[in-house]
Coordinates of C-alpha atoms and ligand atoms in Angstrom, one line a residue:
Chain K
M73 CA -0.3 0.2 0.1
V74 CA 1.0 3.7 -0.6
T75 CA 0.6 6.6 1.7
V76 CA -1.6 9.9 0.5
R77 CA -1.2 12.7 2.5
L78 CA -4.2 15.4 1.9
A79 CA -4.5 18.7 1.9
T80 CA -7.2 19.9 4.2
P81 CA -9.8 20.6 1.6
L82 CA -9.4 17.0 0.3
R83 CA -10.1 15.7 3.9
K84 CA -13.8 15.5 3.3
F85 CA -12.8 12.4 1.2
S86 CA -11.1 10.9 4.1
D87 CA -13.4 11.2 7.2
G88 CA -10.8 14.3 8.5
K89 CA -8.2 11.9 8.2
P90 CA -4.9 13.8 7.3
E91 CA -3.6 10.5 5.1
I92 CA -5.0 7.1 3.8
Q93 CA -3.7 4.4 2.5
A94 CA -4.4 3.5 -1.3
S95 CA -3.0 0.9 -4.0
G96 CA -2.0 1.5 -7.5
K97 CA 1.1 1.8 -9.6
T98 CA 0.7 4.9 -10.8
I99 CA -0.2 8.2 -9.5
R100 CA -3.1 8.3 -12.1
E101 CA -4.1 4.8 -10.8
I102 CA -4.1 5.8 -7.3
I103 CA -6.2 8.8 -7.7
E104 CA -8.6 6.6 -9.5
N105 CA -8.9 4.0 -6.9
I106 CA -9.6 6.3 -4.5
D107 CA -12.3 7.9 -6.3
K108 CA -14.0 4.2 -6.6
A109 CA -14.2 4.5 -3.0
K110 CA -14.7 8.5 -2.7
P111 CA -16.6 9.3 -5.8
G112 CA -15.8 13.0 -6.6
F113 CA -12.3 12.8 -5.3
K114 CA -10.7 12.6 -8.9
E115 CA -12.5 15.5 -10.2
R116 CA -11.3 17.8 -7.4
I117 CA -7.6 16.9 -8.4
I118 CA -7.5 16.0 -12.3
E119 CA -9.0 18.0 -15.2
N120 CA -8.4 16.9 -19.0
G121 CA -6.3 14.2 -17.9
E122 CA -3.8 16.8 -16.2
I123 CA -3.1 17.9 -12.6
K124 CA -5.4 20.7 -11.8
Q125 CA -3.8 24.3 -12.0
F126 CA -3.7 25.0 -8.3
I127 CA -2.5 21.4 -7.3
N128 CA 1.0 20.1 -6.6
I129 CA 1.5 16.3 -6.3
F130 CA 4.6 15.0 -4.4
H131 CA 6.0 11.5 -4.9
N132 CA 8.5 10.8 -1.9
N133 CA 8.6 14.7 -1.4
E134 CA 9.7 15.5 -5.1
D135 CA 7.1 17.5 -7.5
V136 CA 5.9 15.2 -10.0
R137 CA 6.5 17.7 -12.8
F138 CA 10.1 16.7 -12.2
K139 CA 8.9 13.1 -12.9
K140 CA 6.3 11.8 -14.8
G141 CA 3.6 13.8 -13.9
L142 CA 0.3 11.4 -13.1
D143 CA 2.1 8.7 -14.7
T144 CA 4.9 8.6 -12.3
E145 CA 5.4 5.1 -11.0
V146 CA 4.6 4.2 -7.7
A147 CA 6.3 1.5 -5.4
E148 CA 4.9 -0.4 -2.3
D149 CA 5.5 1.9 0.9
D150 CA 5.8 5.2 -1.3
V151 CA 4.3 8.3 0.0
I152 CA 2.1 10.7 -1.9
S153 CA 1.3 14.2 -0.9
I154 CA -1.4 16.2 -2.5
L155 CA -1.2 19.8 -1.7
P156 CA -2.2 23.0 -2.6
A157 CA -0.2 25.0 -5.2
V158 CA -0.5 28.3 -3.6
S159 CA 1.5 28.2 -0.6
G160 CA 4.5 30.0 1.0
G161 CA 6.8 33.0 -0.6
Chain M
M288 CA -14.9 47.0 9.9
T289 CA -13.9 47.3 6.2
V290 CA -13.4 43.4 5.7
I291 CA -16.1 41.5 3.9
S292 CA -14.9 38.2 3.2
L293 CA -12.2 36.2 2.0
K294 CA -13.0 35.6 -1.9
C295 CA -11.6 32.9 -4.1
R296 CA -9.4 34.9 -6.8
N297 CA -10.1 31.8 -9.3
C298 CA -13.5 30.9 -9.0
G299 CA -15.2 33.9 -6.9
K300 CA -16.7 31.5 -4.1
R301 CA -17.1 33.6 -0.5
Y302 CA -15.8 32.3 2.8
P303 CA -15.8 33.7 6.2
V304 CA -12.6 35.4 7.6
E305 CA -10.6 32.3 9.3
A306 CA -7.2 31.1 9.2
I307 CA -7.7 29.5 5.7
S308 CA -6.0 30.2 2.6
I309 CA -7.4 27.8 -0.3
C310 CA -10.7 27.5 -1.7
E311 CA -12.6 24.1 -1.1
E312 CA -13.7 23.7 -4.7
C313 CA -10.7 24.6 -6.7
F314 CA -7.8 25.1 -4.6
G315 CA -7.5 28.7 -5.8
P316 CA -6.0 31.4 -3.5
L317 CA -8.4 33.3 -1.2
E318 CA -8.2 36.9 -1.0
V319 CA -9.2 39.7 1.5
E320 CA -12.7 41.4 -0.2
Y321 CA -12.9 44.9 1.1
D322 CA -15.8 47.1 1.0
Y323 CA -14.3 50.0 -0.8
E324 CA -17.3 52.1 -0.5
A325 CA -17.1 52.2 3.5
I326 CA -13.1 52.8 3.1
K327 CA -14.1 55.8 0.7
E328 CA -15.9 57.5 3.1
K329 CA -13.5 57.2 6.0
L330 CA -10.1 57.7 4.2
S331 CA -8.6 60.6 2.5
K332 CA -5.2 61.8 1.7
E333 CA -5.4 64.5 4.3
K334 CA -6.0 61.8 7.2
I335 CA -3.4 59.4 6.0
E336 CA -0.9 62.1 5.9
K337 CA -1.4 63.1 9.3
R338 CA -0.7 59.7 10.3
A339 CA 2.5 57.7 12.2
P340 CA 5.1 57.1 9.2
T341 CA 4.7 53.2 9.6
L342 CA 2.6 50.9 7.2
W343 CA -0.5 51.1 9.7
R344 CA -1.0 54.7 8.1
Y345 CA -3.1 52.5 5.5
R346 CA -5.0 51.0 8.4
E347 CA -8.6 50.7 6.7
L348 CA -6.9 48.8 3.9
L349 CA -5.2 46.4 6.0
P350 CA -7.4 43.2 7.1
V351 CA -6.7 43.5 10.9
E352 CA -10.0 44.2 12.9
S353 CA -8.6 45.6 16.3
D354 CA -5.9 48.0 16.9
S355 CA -4.9 46.2 20.2
S356 CA -3.9 42.8 18.3
I357 CA -1.4 44.9 15.9
V358 CA 2.2 43.9 16.4
D359 CA 3.9 47.0 15.3
L360 CA 8.0 47.1 14.8
Q361 CA 7.1 50.0 12.9
A362 CA 8.0 48.7 9.8
G363 CA 7.0 50.9 6.4
F364 CA 7.0 54.5 5.6
T365 CA 10.9 53.9 4.2
P366 CA 12.6 56.5 1.9
L367 CA 12.0 57.3 -1.6
H368 CA 15.1 58.5 -3.2
R369 CA 15.3 60.5 -6.1
A370 CA 18.4 58.2 -7.9
D371 CA 19.9 61.0 -10.2
N372 CA 23.3 59.5 -10.1
L373 CA 22.2 55.9 -10.8
A374 CA 19.6 57.4 -13.4
E375 CA 22.5 58.8 -15.2
A376 CA 24.9 55.7 -14.7
L377 CA 21.8 53.6 -16.8
G378 CA 20.9 56.3 -19.0
L379 CA 17.7 57.1 -17.8
K380 CA 15.9 60.2 -17.1
E381 CA 14.1 59.7 -14.1
L382 CA 14.8 57.1 -11.3
Y383 CA 13.8 56.4 -8.1
I384 CA 14.6 54.0 -5.2
K385 CA 12.2 52.9 -2.6
N386 CA 14.7 51.8 -0.2
D387 CA 12.9 49.1 2.1
S388 CA 15.9 47.7 3.2
V389 CA 15.8 49.8 6.2
N390 CA 12.9 48.4 8.0
P391 CA 13.2 46.9 11.5
T392 CA 14.7 43.7 10.3
F393 CA 15.8 45.1 7.2
S394 CA 13.7 43.9 4.6
F395 CA 10.2 44.2 3.1
K396 CA 9.0 41.3 5.1
D397 CA 8.3 43.3 7.8
R398 CA 5.2 44.7 6.0
V399 CA 3.6 41.3 5.7
V400 CA 4.6 40.0 8.9
S401 CA 3.2 43.1 10.8
V402 CA 0.1 42.3 9.5
A403 CA 0.3 38.2 9.5
V404 CA 1.2 38.2 13.1
S405 CA -1.4 40.6 14.4
K406 CA -4.0 38.6 12.5
A407 CA -2.7 35.3 14.3
I408 CA -3.4 37.1 17.6
E409 CA -6.7 37.9 16.5
F410 CA -7.5 34.5 15.4
G411 CA -5.9 33.3 19.1
F412 CA -2.9 31.0 17.7
D413 CA -0.3 30.7 20.3
T414 CA 2.3 29.6 17.7
V415 CA 3.4 31.4 14.5
G416 CA 5.8 30.0 11.8
C417 CA 6.8 30.4 8.4
A418 CA 9.1 28.7 5.3
S419 CA 11.8 31.3 4.5
T420 CA 14.3 32.1 2.0
G421 CA 15.8 34.2 4.9
N422 CA 14.4 37.6 5.1
L423 CA 10.9 36.3 6.0
A424 CA 13.0 34.2 8.7
N425 CA 14.2 37.2 10.4
S426 CA 10.8 38.9 10.5
V427 CA 8.8 36.4 11.7
A428 CA 11.6 35.7 14.6
A429 CA 11.2 39.3 15.6
H430 CA 7.8 39.9 15.4
A431 CA 7.2 36.6 17.2
A432 CA 9.6 38.0 20.0
K433 CA 7.7 41.1 20.2
A434 CA 4.0 39.4 20.6
K435 CA 5.6 36.6 23.1
L436 CA 4.2 33.8 20.6
N437 CA 6.2 30.6 20.3
C438 CA 7.8 30.4 16.9
Y439 CA 8.9 27.8 14.3
I440 CA 10.9 28.7 11.4
F441 CA 12.6 26.6 8.6
I442 CA 14.8 27.8 6.3
P443 CA 16.9 25.7 3.7
A444 CA 20.3 24.3 5.2
N445 CA 22.6 26.4 2.6
L446 CA 21.2 30.1 3.6
N447 CA 23.5 33.0 3.9
L448 CA 25.1 33.0 7.4
G449 CA 24.0 36.6 8.1
K450 CA 20.2 35.5 7.8
I451 CA 21.1 32.6 9.9
I452 CA 22.7 34.7 12.9
Q453 CA 20.1 37.5 12.5
T454 CA 17.2 35.1 13.0
L455 CA 18.9 33.1 16.0
A456 CA 19.3 36.4 17.9
Y457 CA 15.7 36.8 18.0
D458 CA 15.5 33.1 19.8
P459 CA 12.8 31.1 17.6
N460 CA 12.6 27.3 17.4
L461 CA 14.9 27.6 14.2
I462 CA 14.8 24.3 11.7
S463 CA 17.1 24.2 9.0
V464 CA 16.2 21.6 6.2
E465 CA 18.1 19.5 3.9
G466 CA 17.0 20.7 0.6
N467 CA 16.0 23.8 -1.7
Y468 CA 13.3 26.3 -0.4
D469 CA 10.7 24.6 -2.2
D470 CA 11.5 21.4 -0.5
V471 CA 10.8 23.5 2.9
N472 CA 8.0 25.0 1.8
R473 CA 6.3 21.6 1.0
L474 CA 7.7 20.4 4.4
C475 CA 5.8 23.7 6.1
T476 CA 2.5 23.1 4.1
E477 CA 2.1 19.5 5.5
I478 CA 3.1 20.7 9.0
A479 CA 0.5 23.1 8.7
G480 CA -1.8 20.4 8.3
Y481 CA -0.8 18.5 11.1
Y482 CA -0.4 21.5 13.8
N483 CA -2.8 24.3 14.5
W484 CA -0.3 26.9 14.1
G485 CA -0.3 30.4 12.3
F486 CA 1.8 30.0 9.3
V487 CA 2.3 33.3 8.1
N488 CA 2.6 32.2 4.5
I489 CA 1.0 29.4 4.5
N490 CA -2.7 29.4 6.5
L491 CA -2.5 33.1 7.2
R492 CA -1.3 34.0 3.4
P493 CA -4.4 35.8 2.4
F494 CA -3.6 38.1 5.1
Y495 CA 0.0 38.0 5.0
S496 CA 0.1 39.2 1.2
E497 CA -1.8 42.5 1.9
G498 CA 0.7 44.0 4.0
S499 CA 2.9 44.3 0.6
K500 CA 0.2 46.3 -0.6
T501 CA 1.5 49.2 1.5
L502 CA 4.7 49.3 -0.8
G503 CA 2.2 50.6 -3.6
Y504 CA 0.4 52.8 -1.5
E505 CA 3.7 54.3 -0.2
V506 CA 5.4 55.0 -3.3
A507 CA 2.1 56.8 -4.7
E508 CA 1.8 58.9 -1.6
Q509 CA 5.7 59.8 -1.7
L510 CA 5.6 60.8 -5.5
G511 CA 2.8 63.5 -4.5
W512 CA -0.2 61.2 -5.0
R513 CA 0.3 59.4 -8.1
A514 CA 1.4 55.8 -9.5
P515 CA 5.0 55.5 -11.1
E516 CA 5.0 55.2 -14.9
R517 CA 7.4 52.0 -14.3
A518 CA 7.8 50.1 -11.4
I519 CA 10.9 47.2 -11.2
I520 CA 10.1 44.6 -8.4
P521 CA 12.0 41.6 -7.3
V522 CA 10.0 38.2 -7.7
A523 CA 10.0 34.9 -5.9
S524 CA 6.4 33.6 -5.2
G525 CA 5.1 36.5 -7.0
S526 CA 3.1 37.7 -4.2
L527 CA 5.1 41.2 -3.5
L528 CA 4.5 42.3 -7.5
T529 CA 1.0 41.1 -7.6
K530 CA 0.2 43.2 -4.2
I531 CA 1.9 46.2 -5.4
Y532 CA -0.3 46.6 -8.5
K533 CA -3.4 45.8 -6.3
G534 CA -2.4 48.3 -3.9
L535 CA -1.9 50.9 -6.9
K536 CA -5.5 49.9 -8.1
E537 CA -7.2 50.2 -4.9
F538 CA -5.7 54.0 -4.7
E539 CA -7.3 54.4 -7.8
T540 CA -10.9 52.9 -6.9
L541 CA -10.8 55.4 -3.7
G542 CA -10.0 58.4 -5.8
L543 CA -6.5 58.8 -3.8
I544 CA -4.8 58.8 -7.4
D545 CA -6.2 59.8 -10.6
S546 CA -4.9 56.5 -12.5
A547 CA -3.0 53.3 -11.4
D548 CA -1.6 52.8 -15.2
T549 CA 2.3 51.6 -13.8
R550 CA 4.0 48.8 -16.2
I551 CA 4.8 46.2 -13.7
T552 CA 7.9 44.9 -14.5
A553 CA 9.6 41.4 -13.0
A554 CA 13.1 40.7 -12.0
Q555 CA 14.9 37.6 -11.3
S556 CA 17.9 35.8 -11.1
E557 CA 18.9 33.9 -14.4
G558 CA 19.5 30.9 -12.0
C559 CA 15.9 31.0 -11.0
S560 CA 13.5 32.8 -13.4
P561 CA 10.1 30.6 -13.6
V562 CA 8.2 33.8 -13.8
T563 CA 10.3 35.9 -16.3
T564 CA 10.7 32.5 -18.5
A565 CA 6.6 31.9 -18.6
F566 CA 6.5 35.5 -19.4
R567 CA 9.0 35.6 -22.2
T568 CA 7.6 32.4 -23.6
G569 CA 4.0 32.4 -23.1
E570 CA 3.9 29.1 -21.7
P571 CA 2.6 28.3 -18.2
I572 CA 4.9 28.3 -15.5
K573 CA 7.5 25.5 -15.4
P574 CA 9.1 24.7 -11.8
V575 CA 12.9 24.9 -11.6
K576 CA 15.5 24.0 -9.4
P577 CA 17.2 27.2 -8.4
N578 CA 21.2 27.5 -9.2
T579 CA 22.2 30.8 -8.4
I580 CA 24.1 32.9 -5.6
E581 CA 20.8 34.7 -4.9
K582 CA 19.0 33.1 -2.2
S583 CA 16.1 35.3 -1.3
L584 CA 14.4 35.0 -4.4
A585 CA 15.3 31.2 -5.0
I586 CA 11.9 29.8 -5.6
G587 CA 11.5 27.7 -8.1
N588 CA 8.1 26.7 -7.8
P589 CA 6.1 30.0 -7.2
A590 CA 2.9 30.3 -5.4
D591 CA 1.5 33.3 -7.1
G592 CA 3.4 32.9 -10.8
Y593 CA 0.5 32.4 -12.5
Y594 CA -1.0 35.7 -11.3
A595 CA 2.4 37.7 -11.4
V596 CA 2.4 36.7 -15.1
K597 CA -1.0 38.3 -15.5
V598 CA -0.2 41.3 -13.9
I599 CA 2.6 42.1 -15.8
K600 CA 0.8 41.4 -19.3
E601 CA -2.4 43.3 -18.0
S602 CA 0.0 46.4 -17.1
G603 CA 1.9 46.6 -20.2
G604 CA 5.1 45.7 -18.3
T605 CA 7.6 43.2 -19.0
A606 CA 10.1 40.9 -17.2
G607 CA 13.9 40.1 -16.9
A608 CA 16.8 38.1 -15.3
A609 CA 20.2 38.8 -14.2
S610 CA 23.1 36.3 -14.2
D611 CA 25.1 36.1 -10.9
P612 CA 28.0 38.4 -11.8
E613 CA 25.7 41.0 -13.0
I614 CA 24.0 40.6 -9.7
I615 CA 27.1 41.3 -8.0
E616 CA 27.8 44.5 -10.0
G617 CA 24.2 45.4 -9.7
I618 CA 24.9 45.5 -6.0
K619 CA 28.2 47.4 -6.4
L620 CA 26.4 50.1 -8.6
L621 CA 23.9 51.0 -6.2
A622 CA 26.0 51.3 -3.7
K623 CA 28.7 53.3 -5.4
T624 CA 26.1 55.8 -7.2
E625 CA 23.3 56.1 -4.6
G626 CA 25.2 55.0 -1.2
I627 CA 22.6 52.4 -0.8
F628 CA 24.0 49.0 0.1
T629 CA 21.5 46.1 -0.9
E630 CA 21.3 42.4 -0.8
T631 CA 21.4 40.2 -3.7
A632 CA 17.6 40.5 -4.3
G633 CA 18.5 44.5 -4.7
G634 CA 21.3 43.6 -7.1
V635 CA 18.7 41.7 -9.1
V636 CA 17.0 44.5 -9.7
I637 CA 19.1 47.0 -10.5
A638 CA 21.0 44.3 -12.9
T639 CA 17.9 43.5 -14.4
L640 CA 16.7 47.0 -15.2
K641 CA 20.2 48.0 -16.6
K642 CA 19.7 45.1 -19.0
L643 CA 15.9 46.3 -19.8
V644 CA 17.1 49.4 -20.3
E645 CA 20.0 48.4 -22.6
A646 CA 17.5 46.1 -24.8
G647 CA 15.2 49.1 -25.1
E648 CA 12.5 47.2 -23.6
I649 CA 12.3 50.3 -20.7
D650 CA 12.2 53.6 -22.2
R651 CA 14.9 56.1 -21.5
D652 CA 12.2 58.9 -20.9
E653 CA 10.3 56.7 -18.3
S654 CA 10.3 57.6 -14.5
V655 CA 11.0 54.4 -13.1
V656 CA 10.6 53.2 -9.4
A657 CA 13.0 50.4 -8.6
Y658 CA 12.1 48.5 -5.3
I659 CA 15.1 47.9 -3.2
T660 CA 13.8 45.3 -0.7
G661 CA 16.4 43.9 1.4
N662 CA 19.6 45.0 3.3
G663 CA 23.2 44.4 1.9
L664 CA 24.4 43.3 5.5
K665 CA 22.8 40.2 5.2
T666 CA 24.6 38.6 2.4
Q667 CA 28.0 40.2 2.8
D668 CA 29.2 36.3 2.4
V669 CA 28.6 36.2 -1.2
L670 CA 29.5 40.1 -2.1
A671 CA 32.7 39.1 -0.1
N672 CA 34.5 36.6 -3.1
Y673 CA 34.1 39.8 -5.3
L674 CA 35.8 42.8 -3.6
T675 CA 39.4 43.5 -3.2
K676 CA 40.7 43.4 0.2
P677 CA 41.9 46.6 1.6
P678 CA 45.8 47.3 1.5
V679 CA 47.4 47.1 4.9
I680 CA 50.0 49.5 5.9
K681 CA 52.0 50.4 8.9
P682 CA 50.8 53.1 11.1
D683 CA 53.6 55.5 9.4
L684 CA 53.1 58.5 7.2
D685 CA 55.5 57.5 4.9
A686 CA 53.9 54.3 4.5
F687 CA 50.7 56.0 3.6
R688 CA 52.4 58.4 1.3
E689 CA 54.2 55.6 -0.6
L690 CA 50.9 53.6 -1.1
V691 CA 49.1 56.9 -2.5
E692 CA 51.9 57.7 -4.5
K693 CA 52.3 54.4 -6.1
K694 CA 48.5 54.4 -6.8
L695 CA 48.9 57.7 -8.7
E696 CA 51.8 57.1 -10.6
K697 CA 49.7 53.9 -11.7
E698 CA 47.0 56.2 -12.8
V699 CA 49.3 58.6 -14.6
V700 CA 50.8 55.4 -16.5
A701 CA 47.6 54.4 -17.3
W702 CA 46.8 57.6 -18.9
Ligands
LIG10 C1 14.5 40.8 -0.6 C2 13.5 39.9 -1.0 N1 12.4 40.8 -1.7 C3 11.8 40.1 -2.4 C4 11.1 39.0 -2.3 C5 9.9 38.5 -3.0 O1 8.9 38.2 -2.3 P1 7.7 37.2 -3.2 O2 7.9 36.2 -2.5 O3 6.6 38.0 -2.4 O4 7.8 37.5 -4.5 C6 11.8 38.4 -1.2 C7 11.2 37.1 -0.7 O5 11.6 36.3 0.0 C8 12.9 39.0 -0.5 O6 13.4 38.3 0.2
LIG11 ZN1 -12.4 28.5 -5.8

C-alpha cells in the first residue's frame, strides 16, 4: 500500500484523516482507486487528464512535474502528498 | 470593519474570515475582500498624511480588526530616493529607489509579517511559523518575540550566514532543512495541516500578502499622490509584485490617485526565473531547481507565478533576469552611485533594470521606481568573494605616502 497525504480541503474524502492508504502502480491509478471508494475525489484533482492548476502532487517529497506527472510509477510503501500550489513565498 | 469576506481569486466563492488560504472547490488562493465604499468615506489623503510614518497609516486597507492586536515594530514608510546618479549611469531620465532595506529587520518582509502576526493574535494562535528564504525568517522571529508568541522557522540549510545569525538572535525554534526552499515550503505546507499554528505564508497567507500593498500605497503617496510610470520589482513567489499592483489599483478605486497605469516589471535571477521565463515564452509556469548565488528569490515553484505573469501582461510591463556576475555588479553599482547597500535581491533589480534599458524594453524617458527590498548586510558572504581586500600598511606617514603615490603613479601611467 501507498500512503496518501491530503491537503485539508480534501479531507472530506478521508473522514477528516490527514492521510490514507491506497493502492495503484501510478499516481493516476491511485487517484482513480480512491475515487472508486470516494466518488468526486478525482475531479477535485484532475482536469482533462492533467493535474489541476492549483494543485501540486509530490512523490516521496519530489514534485511529480520533475518526474512523469500523473504517470509517475509508485512502489509499495511510497508516500504521495496532494497539496495546494498556492503556498509559501 | 472594512473587510467583507475571503474570496477565491479563481472561482469567486466566498468564505468567512478565518485562518484559511485555499478555496475548497478549486484550490485557488483566497483573497481579502473589502468594502471600498465604506473605506472611501473614511479615508482621505489628508487623514493618511497626518498619521504616524508606518505601514499602519493605511489601516483601513489592511485586514486587521482591532488596534489592540497590532504587532508594530514600526515597519514601513521607508525613504523614496530620487536616484539621479544611478539614473545617469543607466541612461534613464528619472529614477527613484524605494529603499525598503531599512525596515526593522532590514527587508520589506516586516510589512507582510506585521499584518500576519497581528492577525495570528486576532485568531488566537499561540504559535506562529513560516517557510523562508531568509528575510521572512528574520521578520517572523522578530515579530513573534515582540508579541511573545512561540515561533517555528524553517529555512533551507544552505542559507546565507547573516540571515541565520540574525534569526537566531531573536531566539525562535529555527529548523534548517536539507533541500531548497521548495522542499522547505512543501514540508511546511504539510506541517500546517498537522499542527494548529499560524503559518504566516501558508494558512495566514491571504492576510500576510496584503501587507505588500503598502509598498504600492507609499510610493504613490511619496510621489505626490500619483502612480509611477514603471515599477521594477524582485520576484520570488510573485506575491509582492501582484500586491503592489493591487495596492495601486485600490488607490485608483478610492480616488486617492487619478490612475494606476504603472507598467509592472519583474526581476529575477537567471538561475531561478520561472516567472520571467513564463512571461517571455507565453507558456504556463514551469517549476525549476534554483542554481544561483541569489537565495532570497530562490523559489523554483512560485505560488503566485500565474498571477504575477497575468499582472505583468495586463499592466503592459515586462520581465527580465540577471546572471550571478550581473547581480554582484548591480549591488556594487547601487552602492557606489547612490550610497545604498542592498542584498542580492536588490542586485537582481538593478542589474535587470540595466539590461532592460539597454535592450530598449524600458524607454529612457520613462519615470521608473526600483524596489530595493533587502539590506546588503544580510548577504555579505556572497559579495566578499568579489571585492578586493583593502591594502594593509604600517601606522606611518611614509607608508601611506608610498601607497598613495604608487597608486597615483599607476594612474598616470595608465593615462
Ligand atoms: C528581499 C526580498 N525581496 C523580494 C522578495 C519577493 O517576495 P515574493 O515571494 O512576494 O515574490 C523576497 C522573498 O523572500 C525577498 O526576500
Ligand atoms: Zn475557488
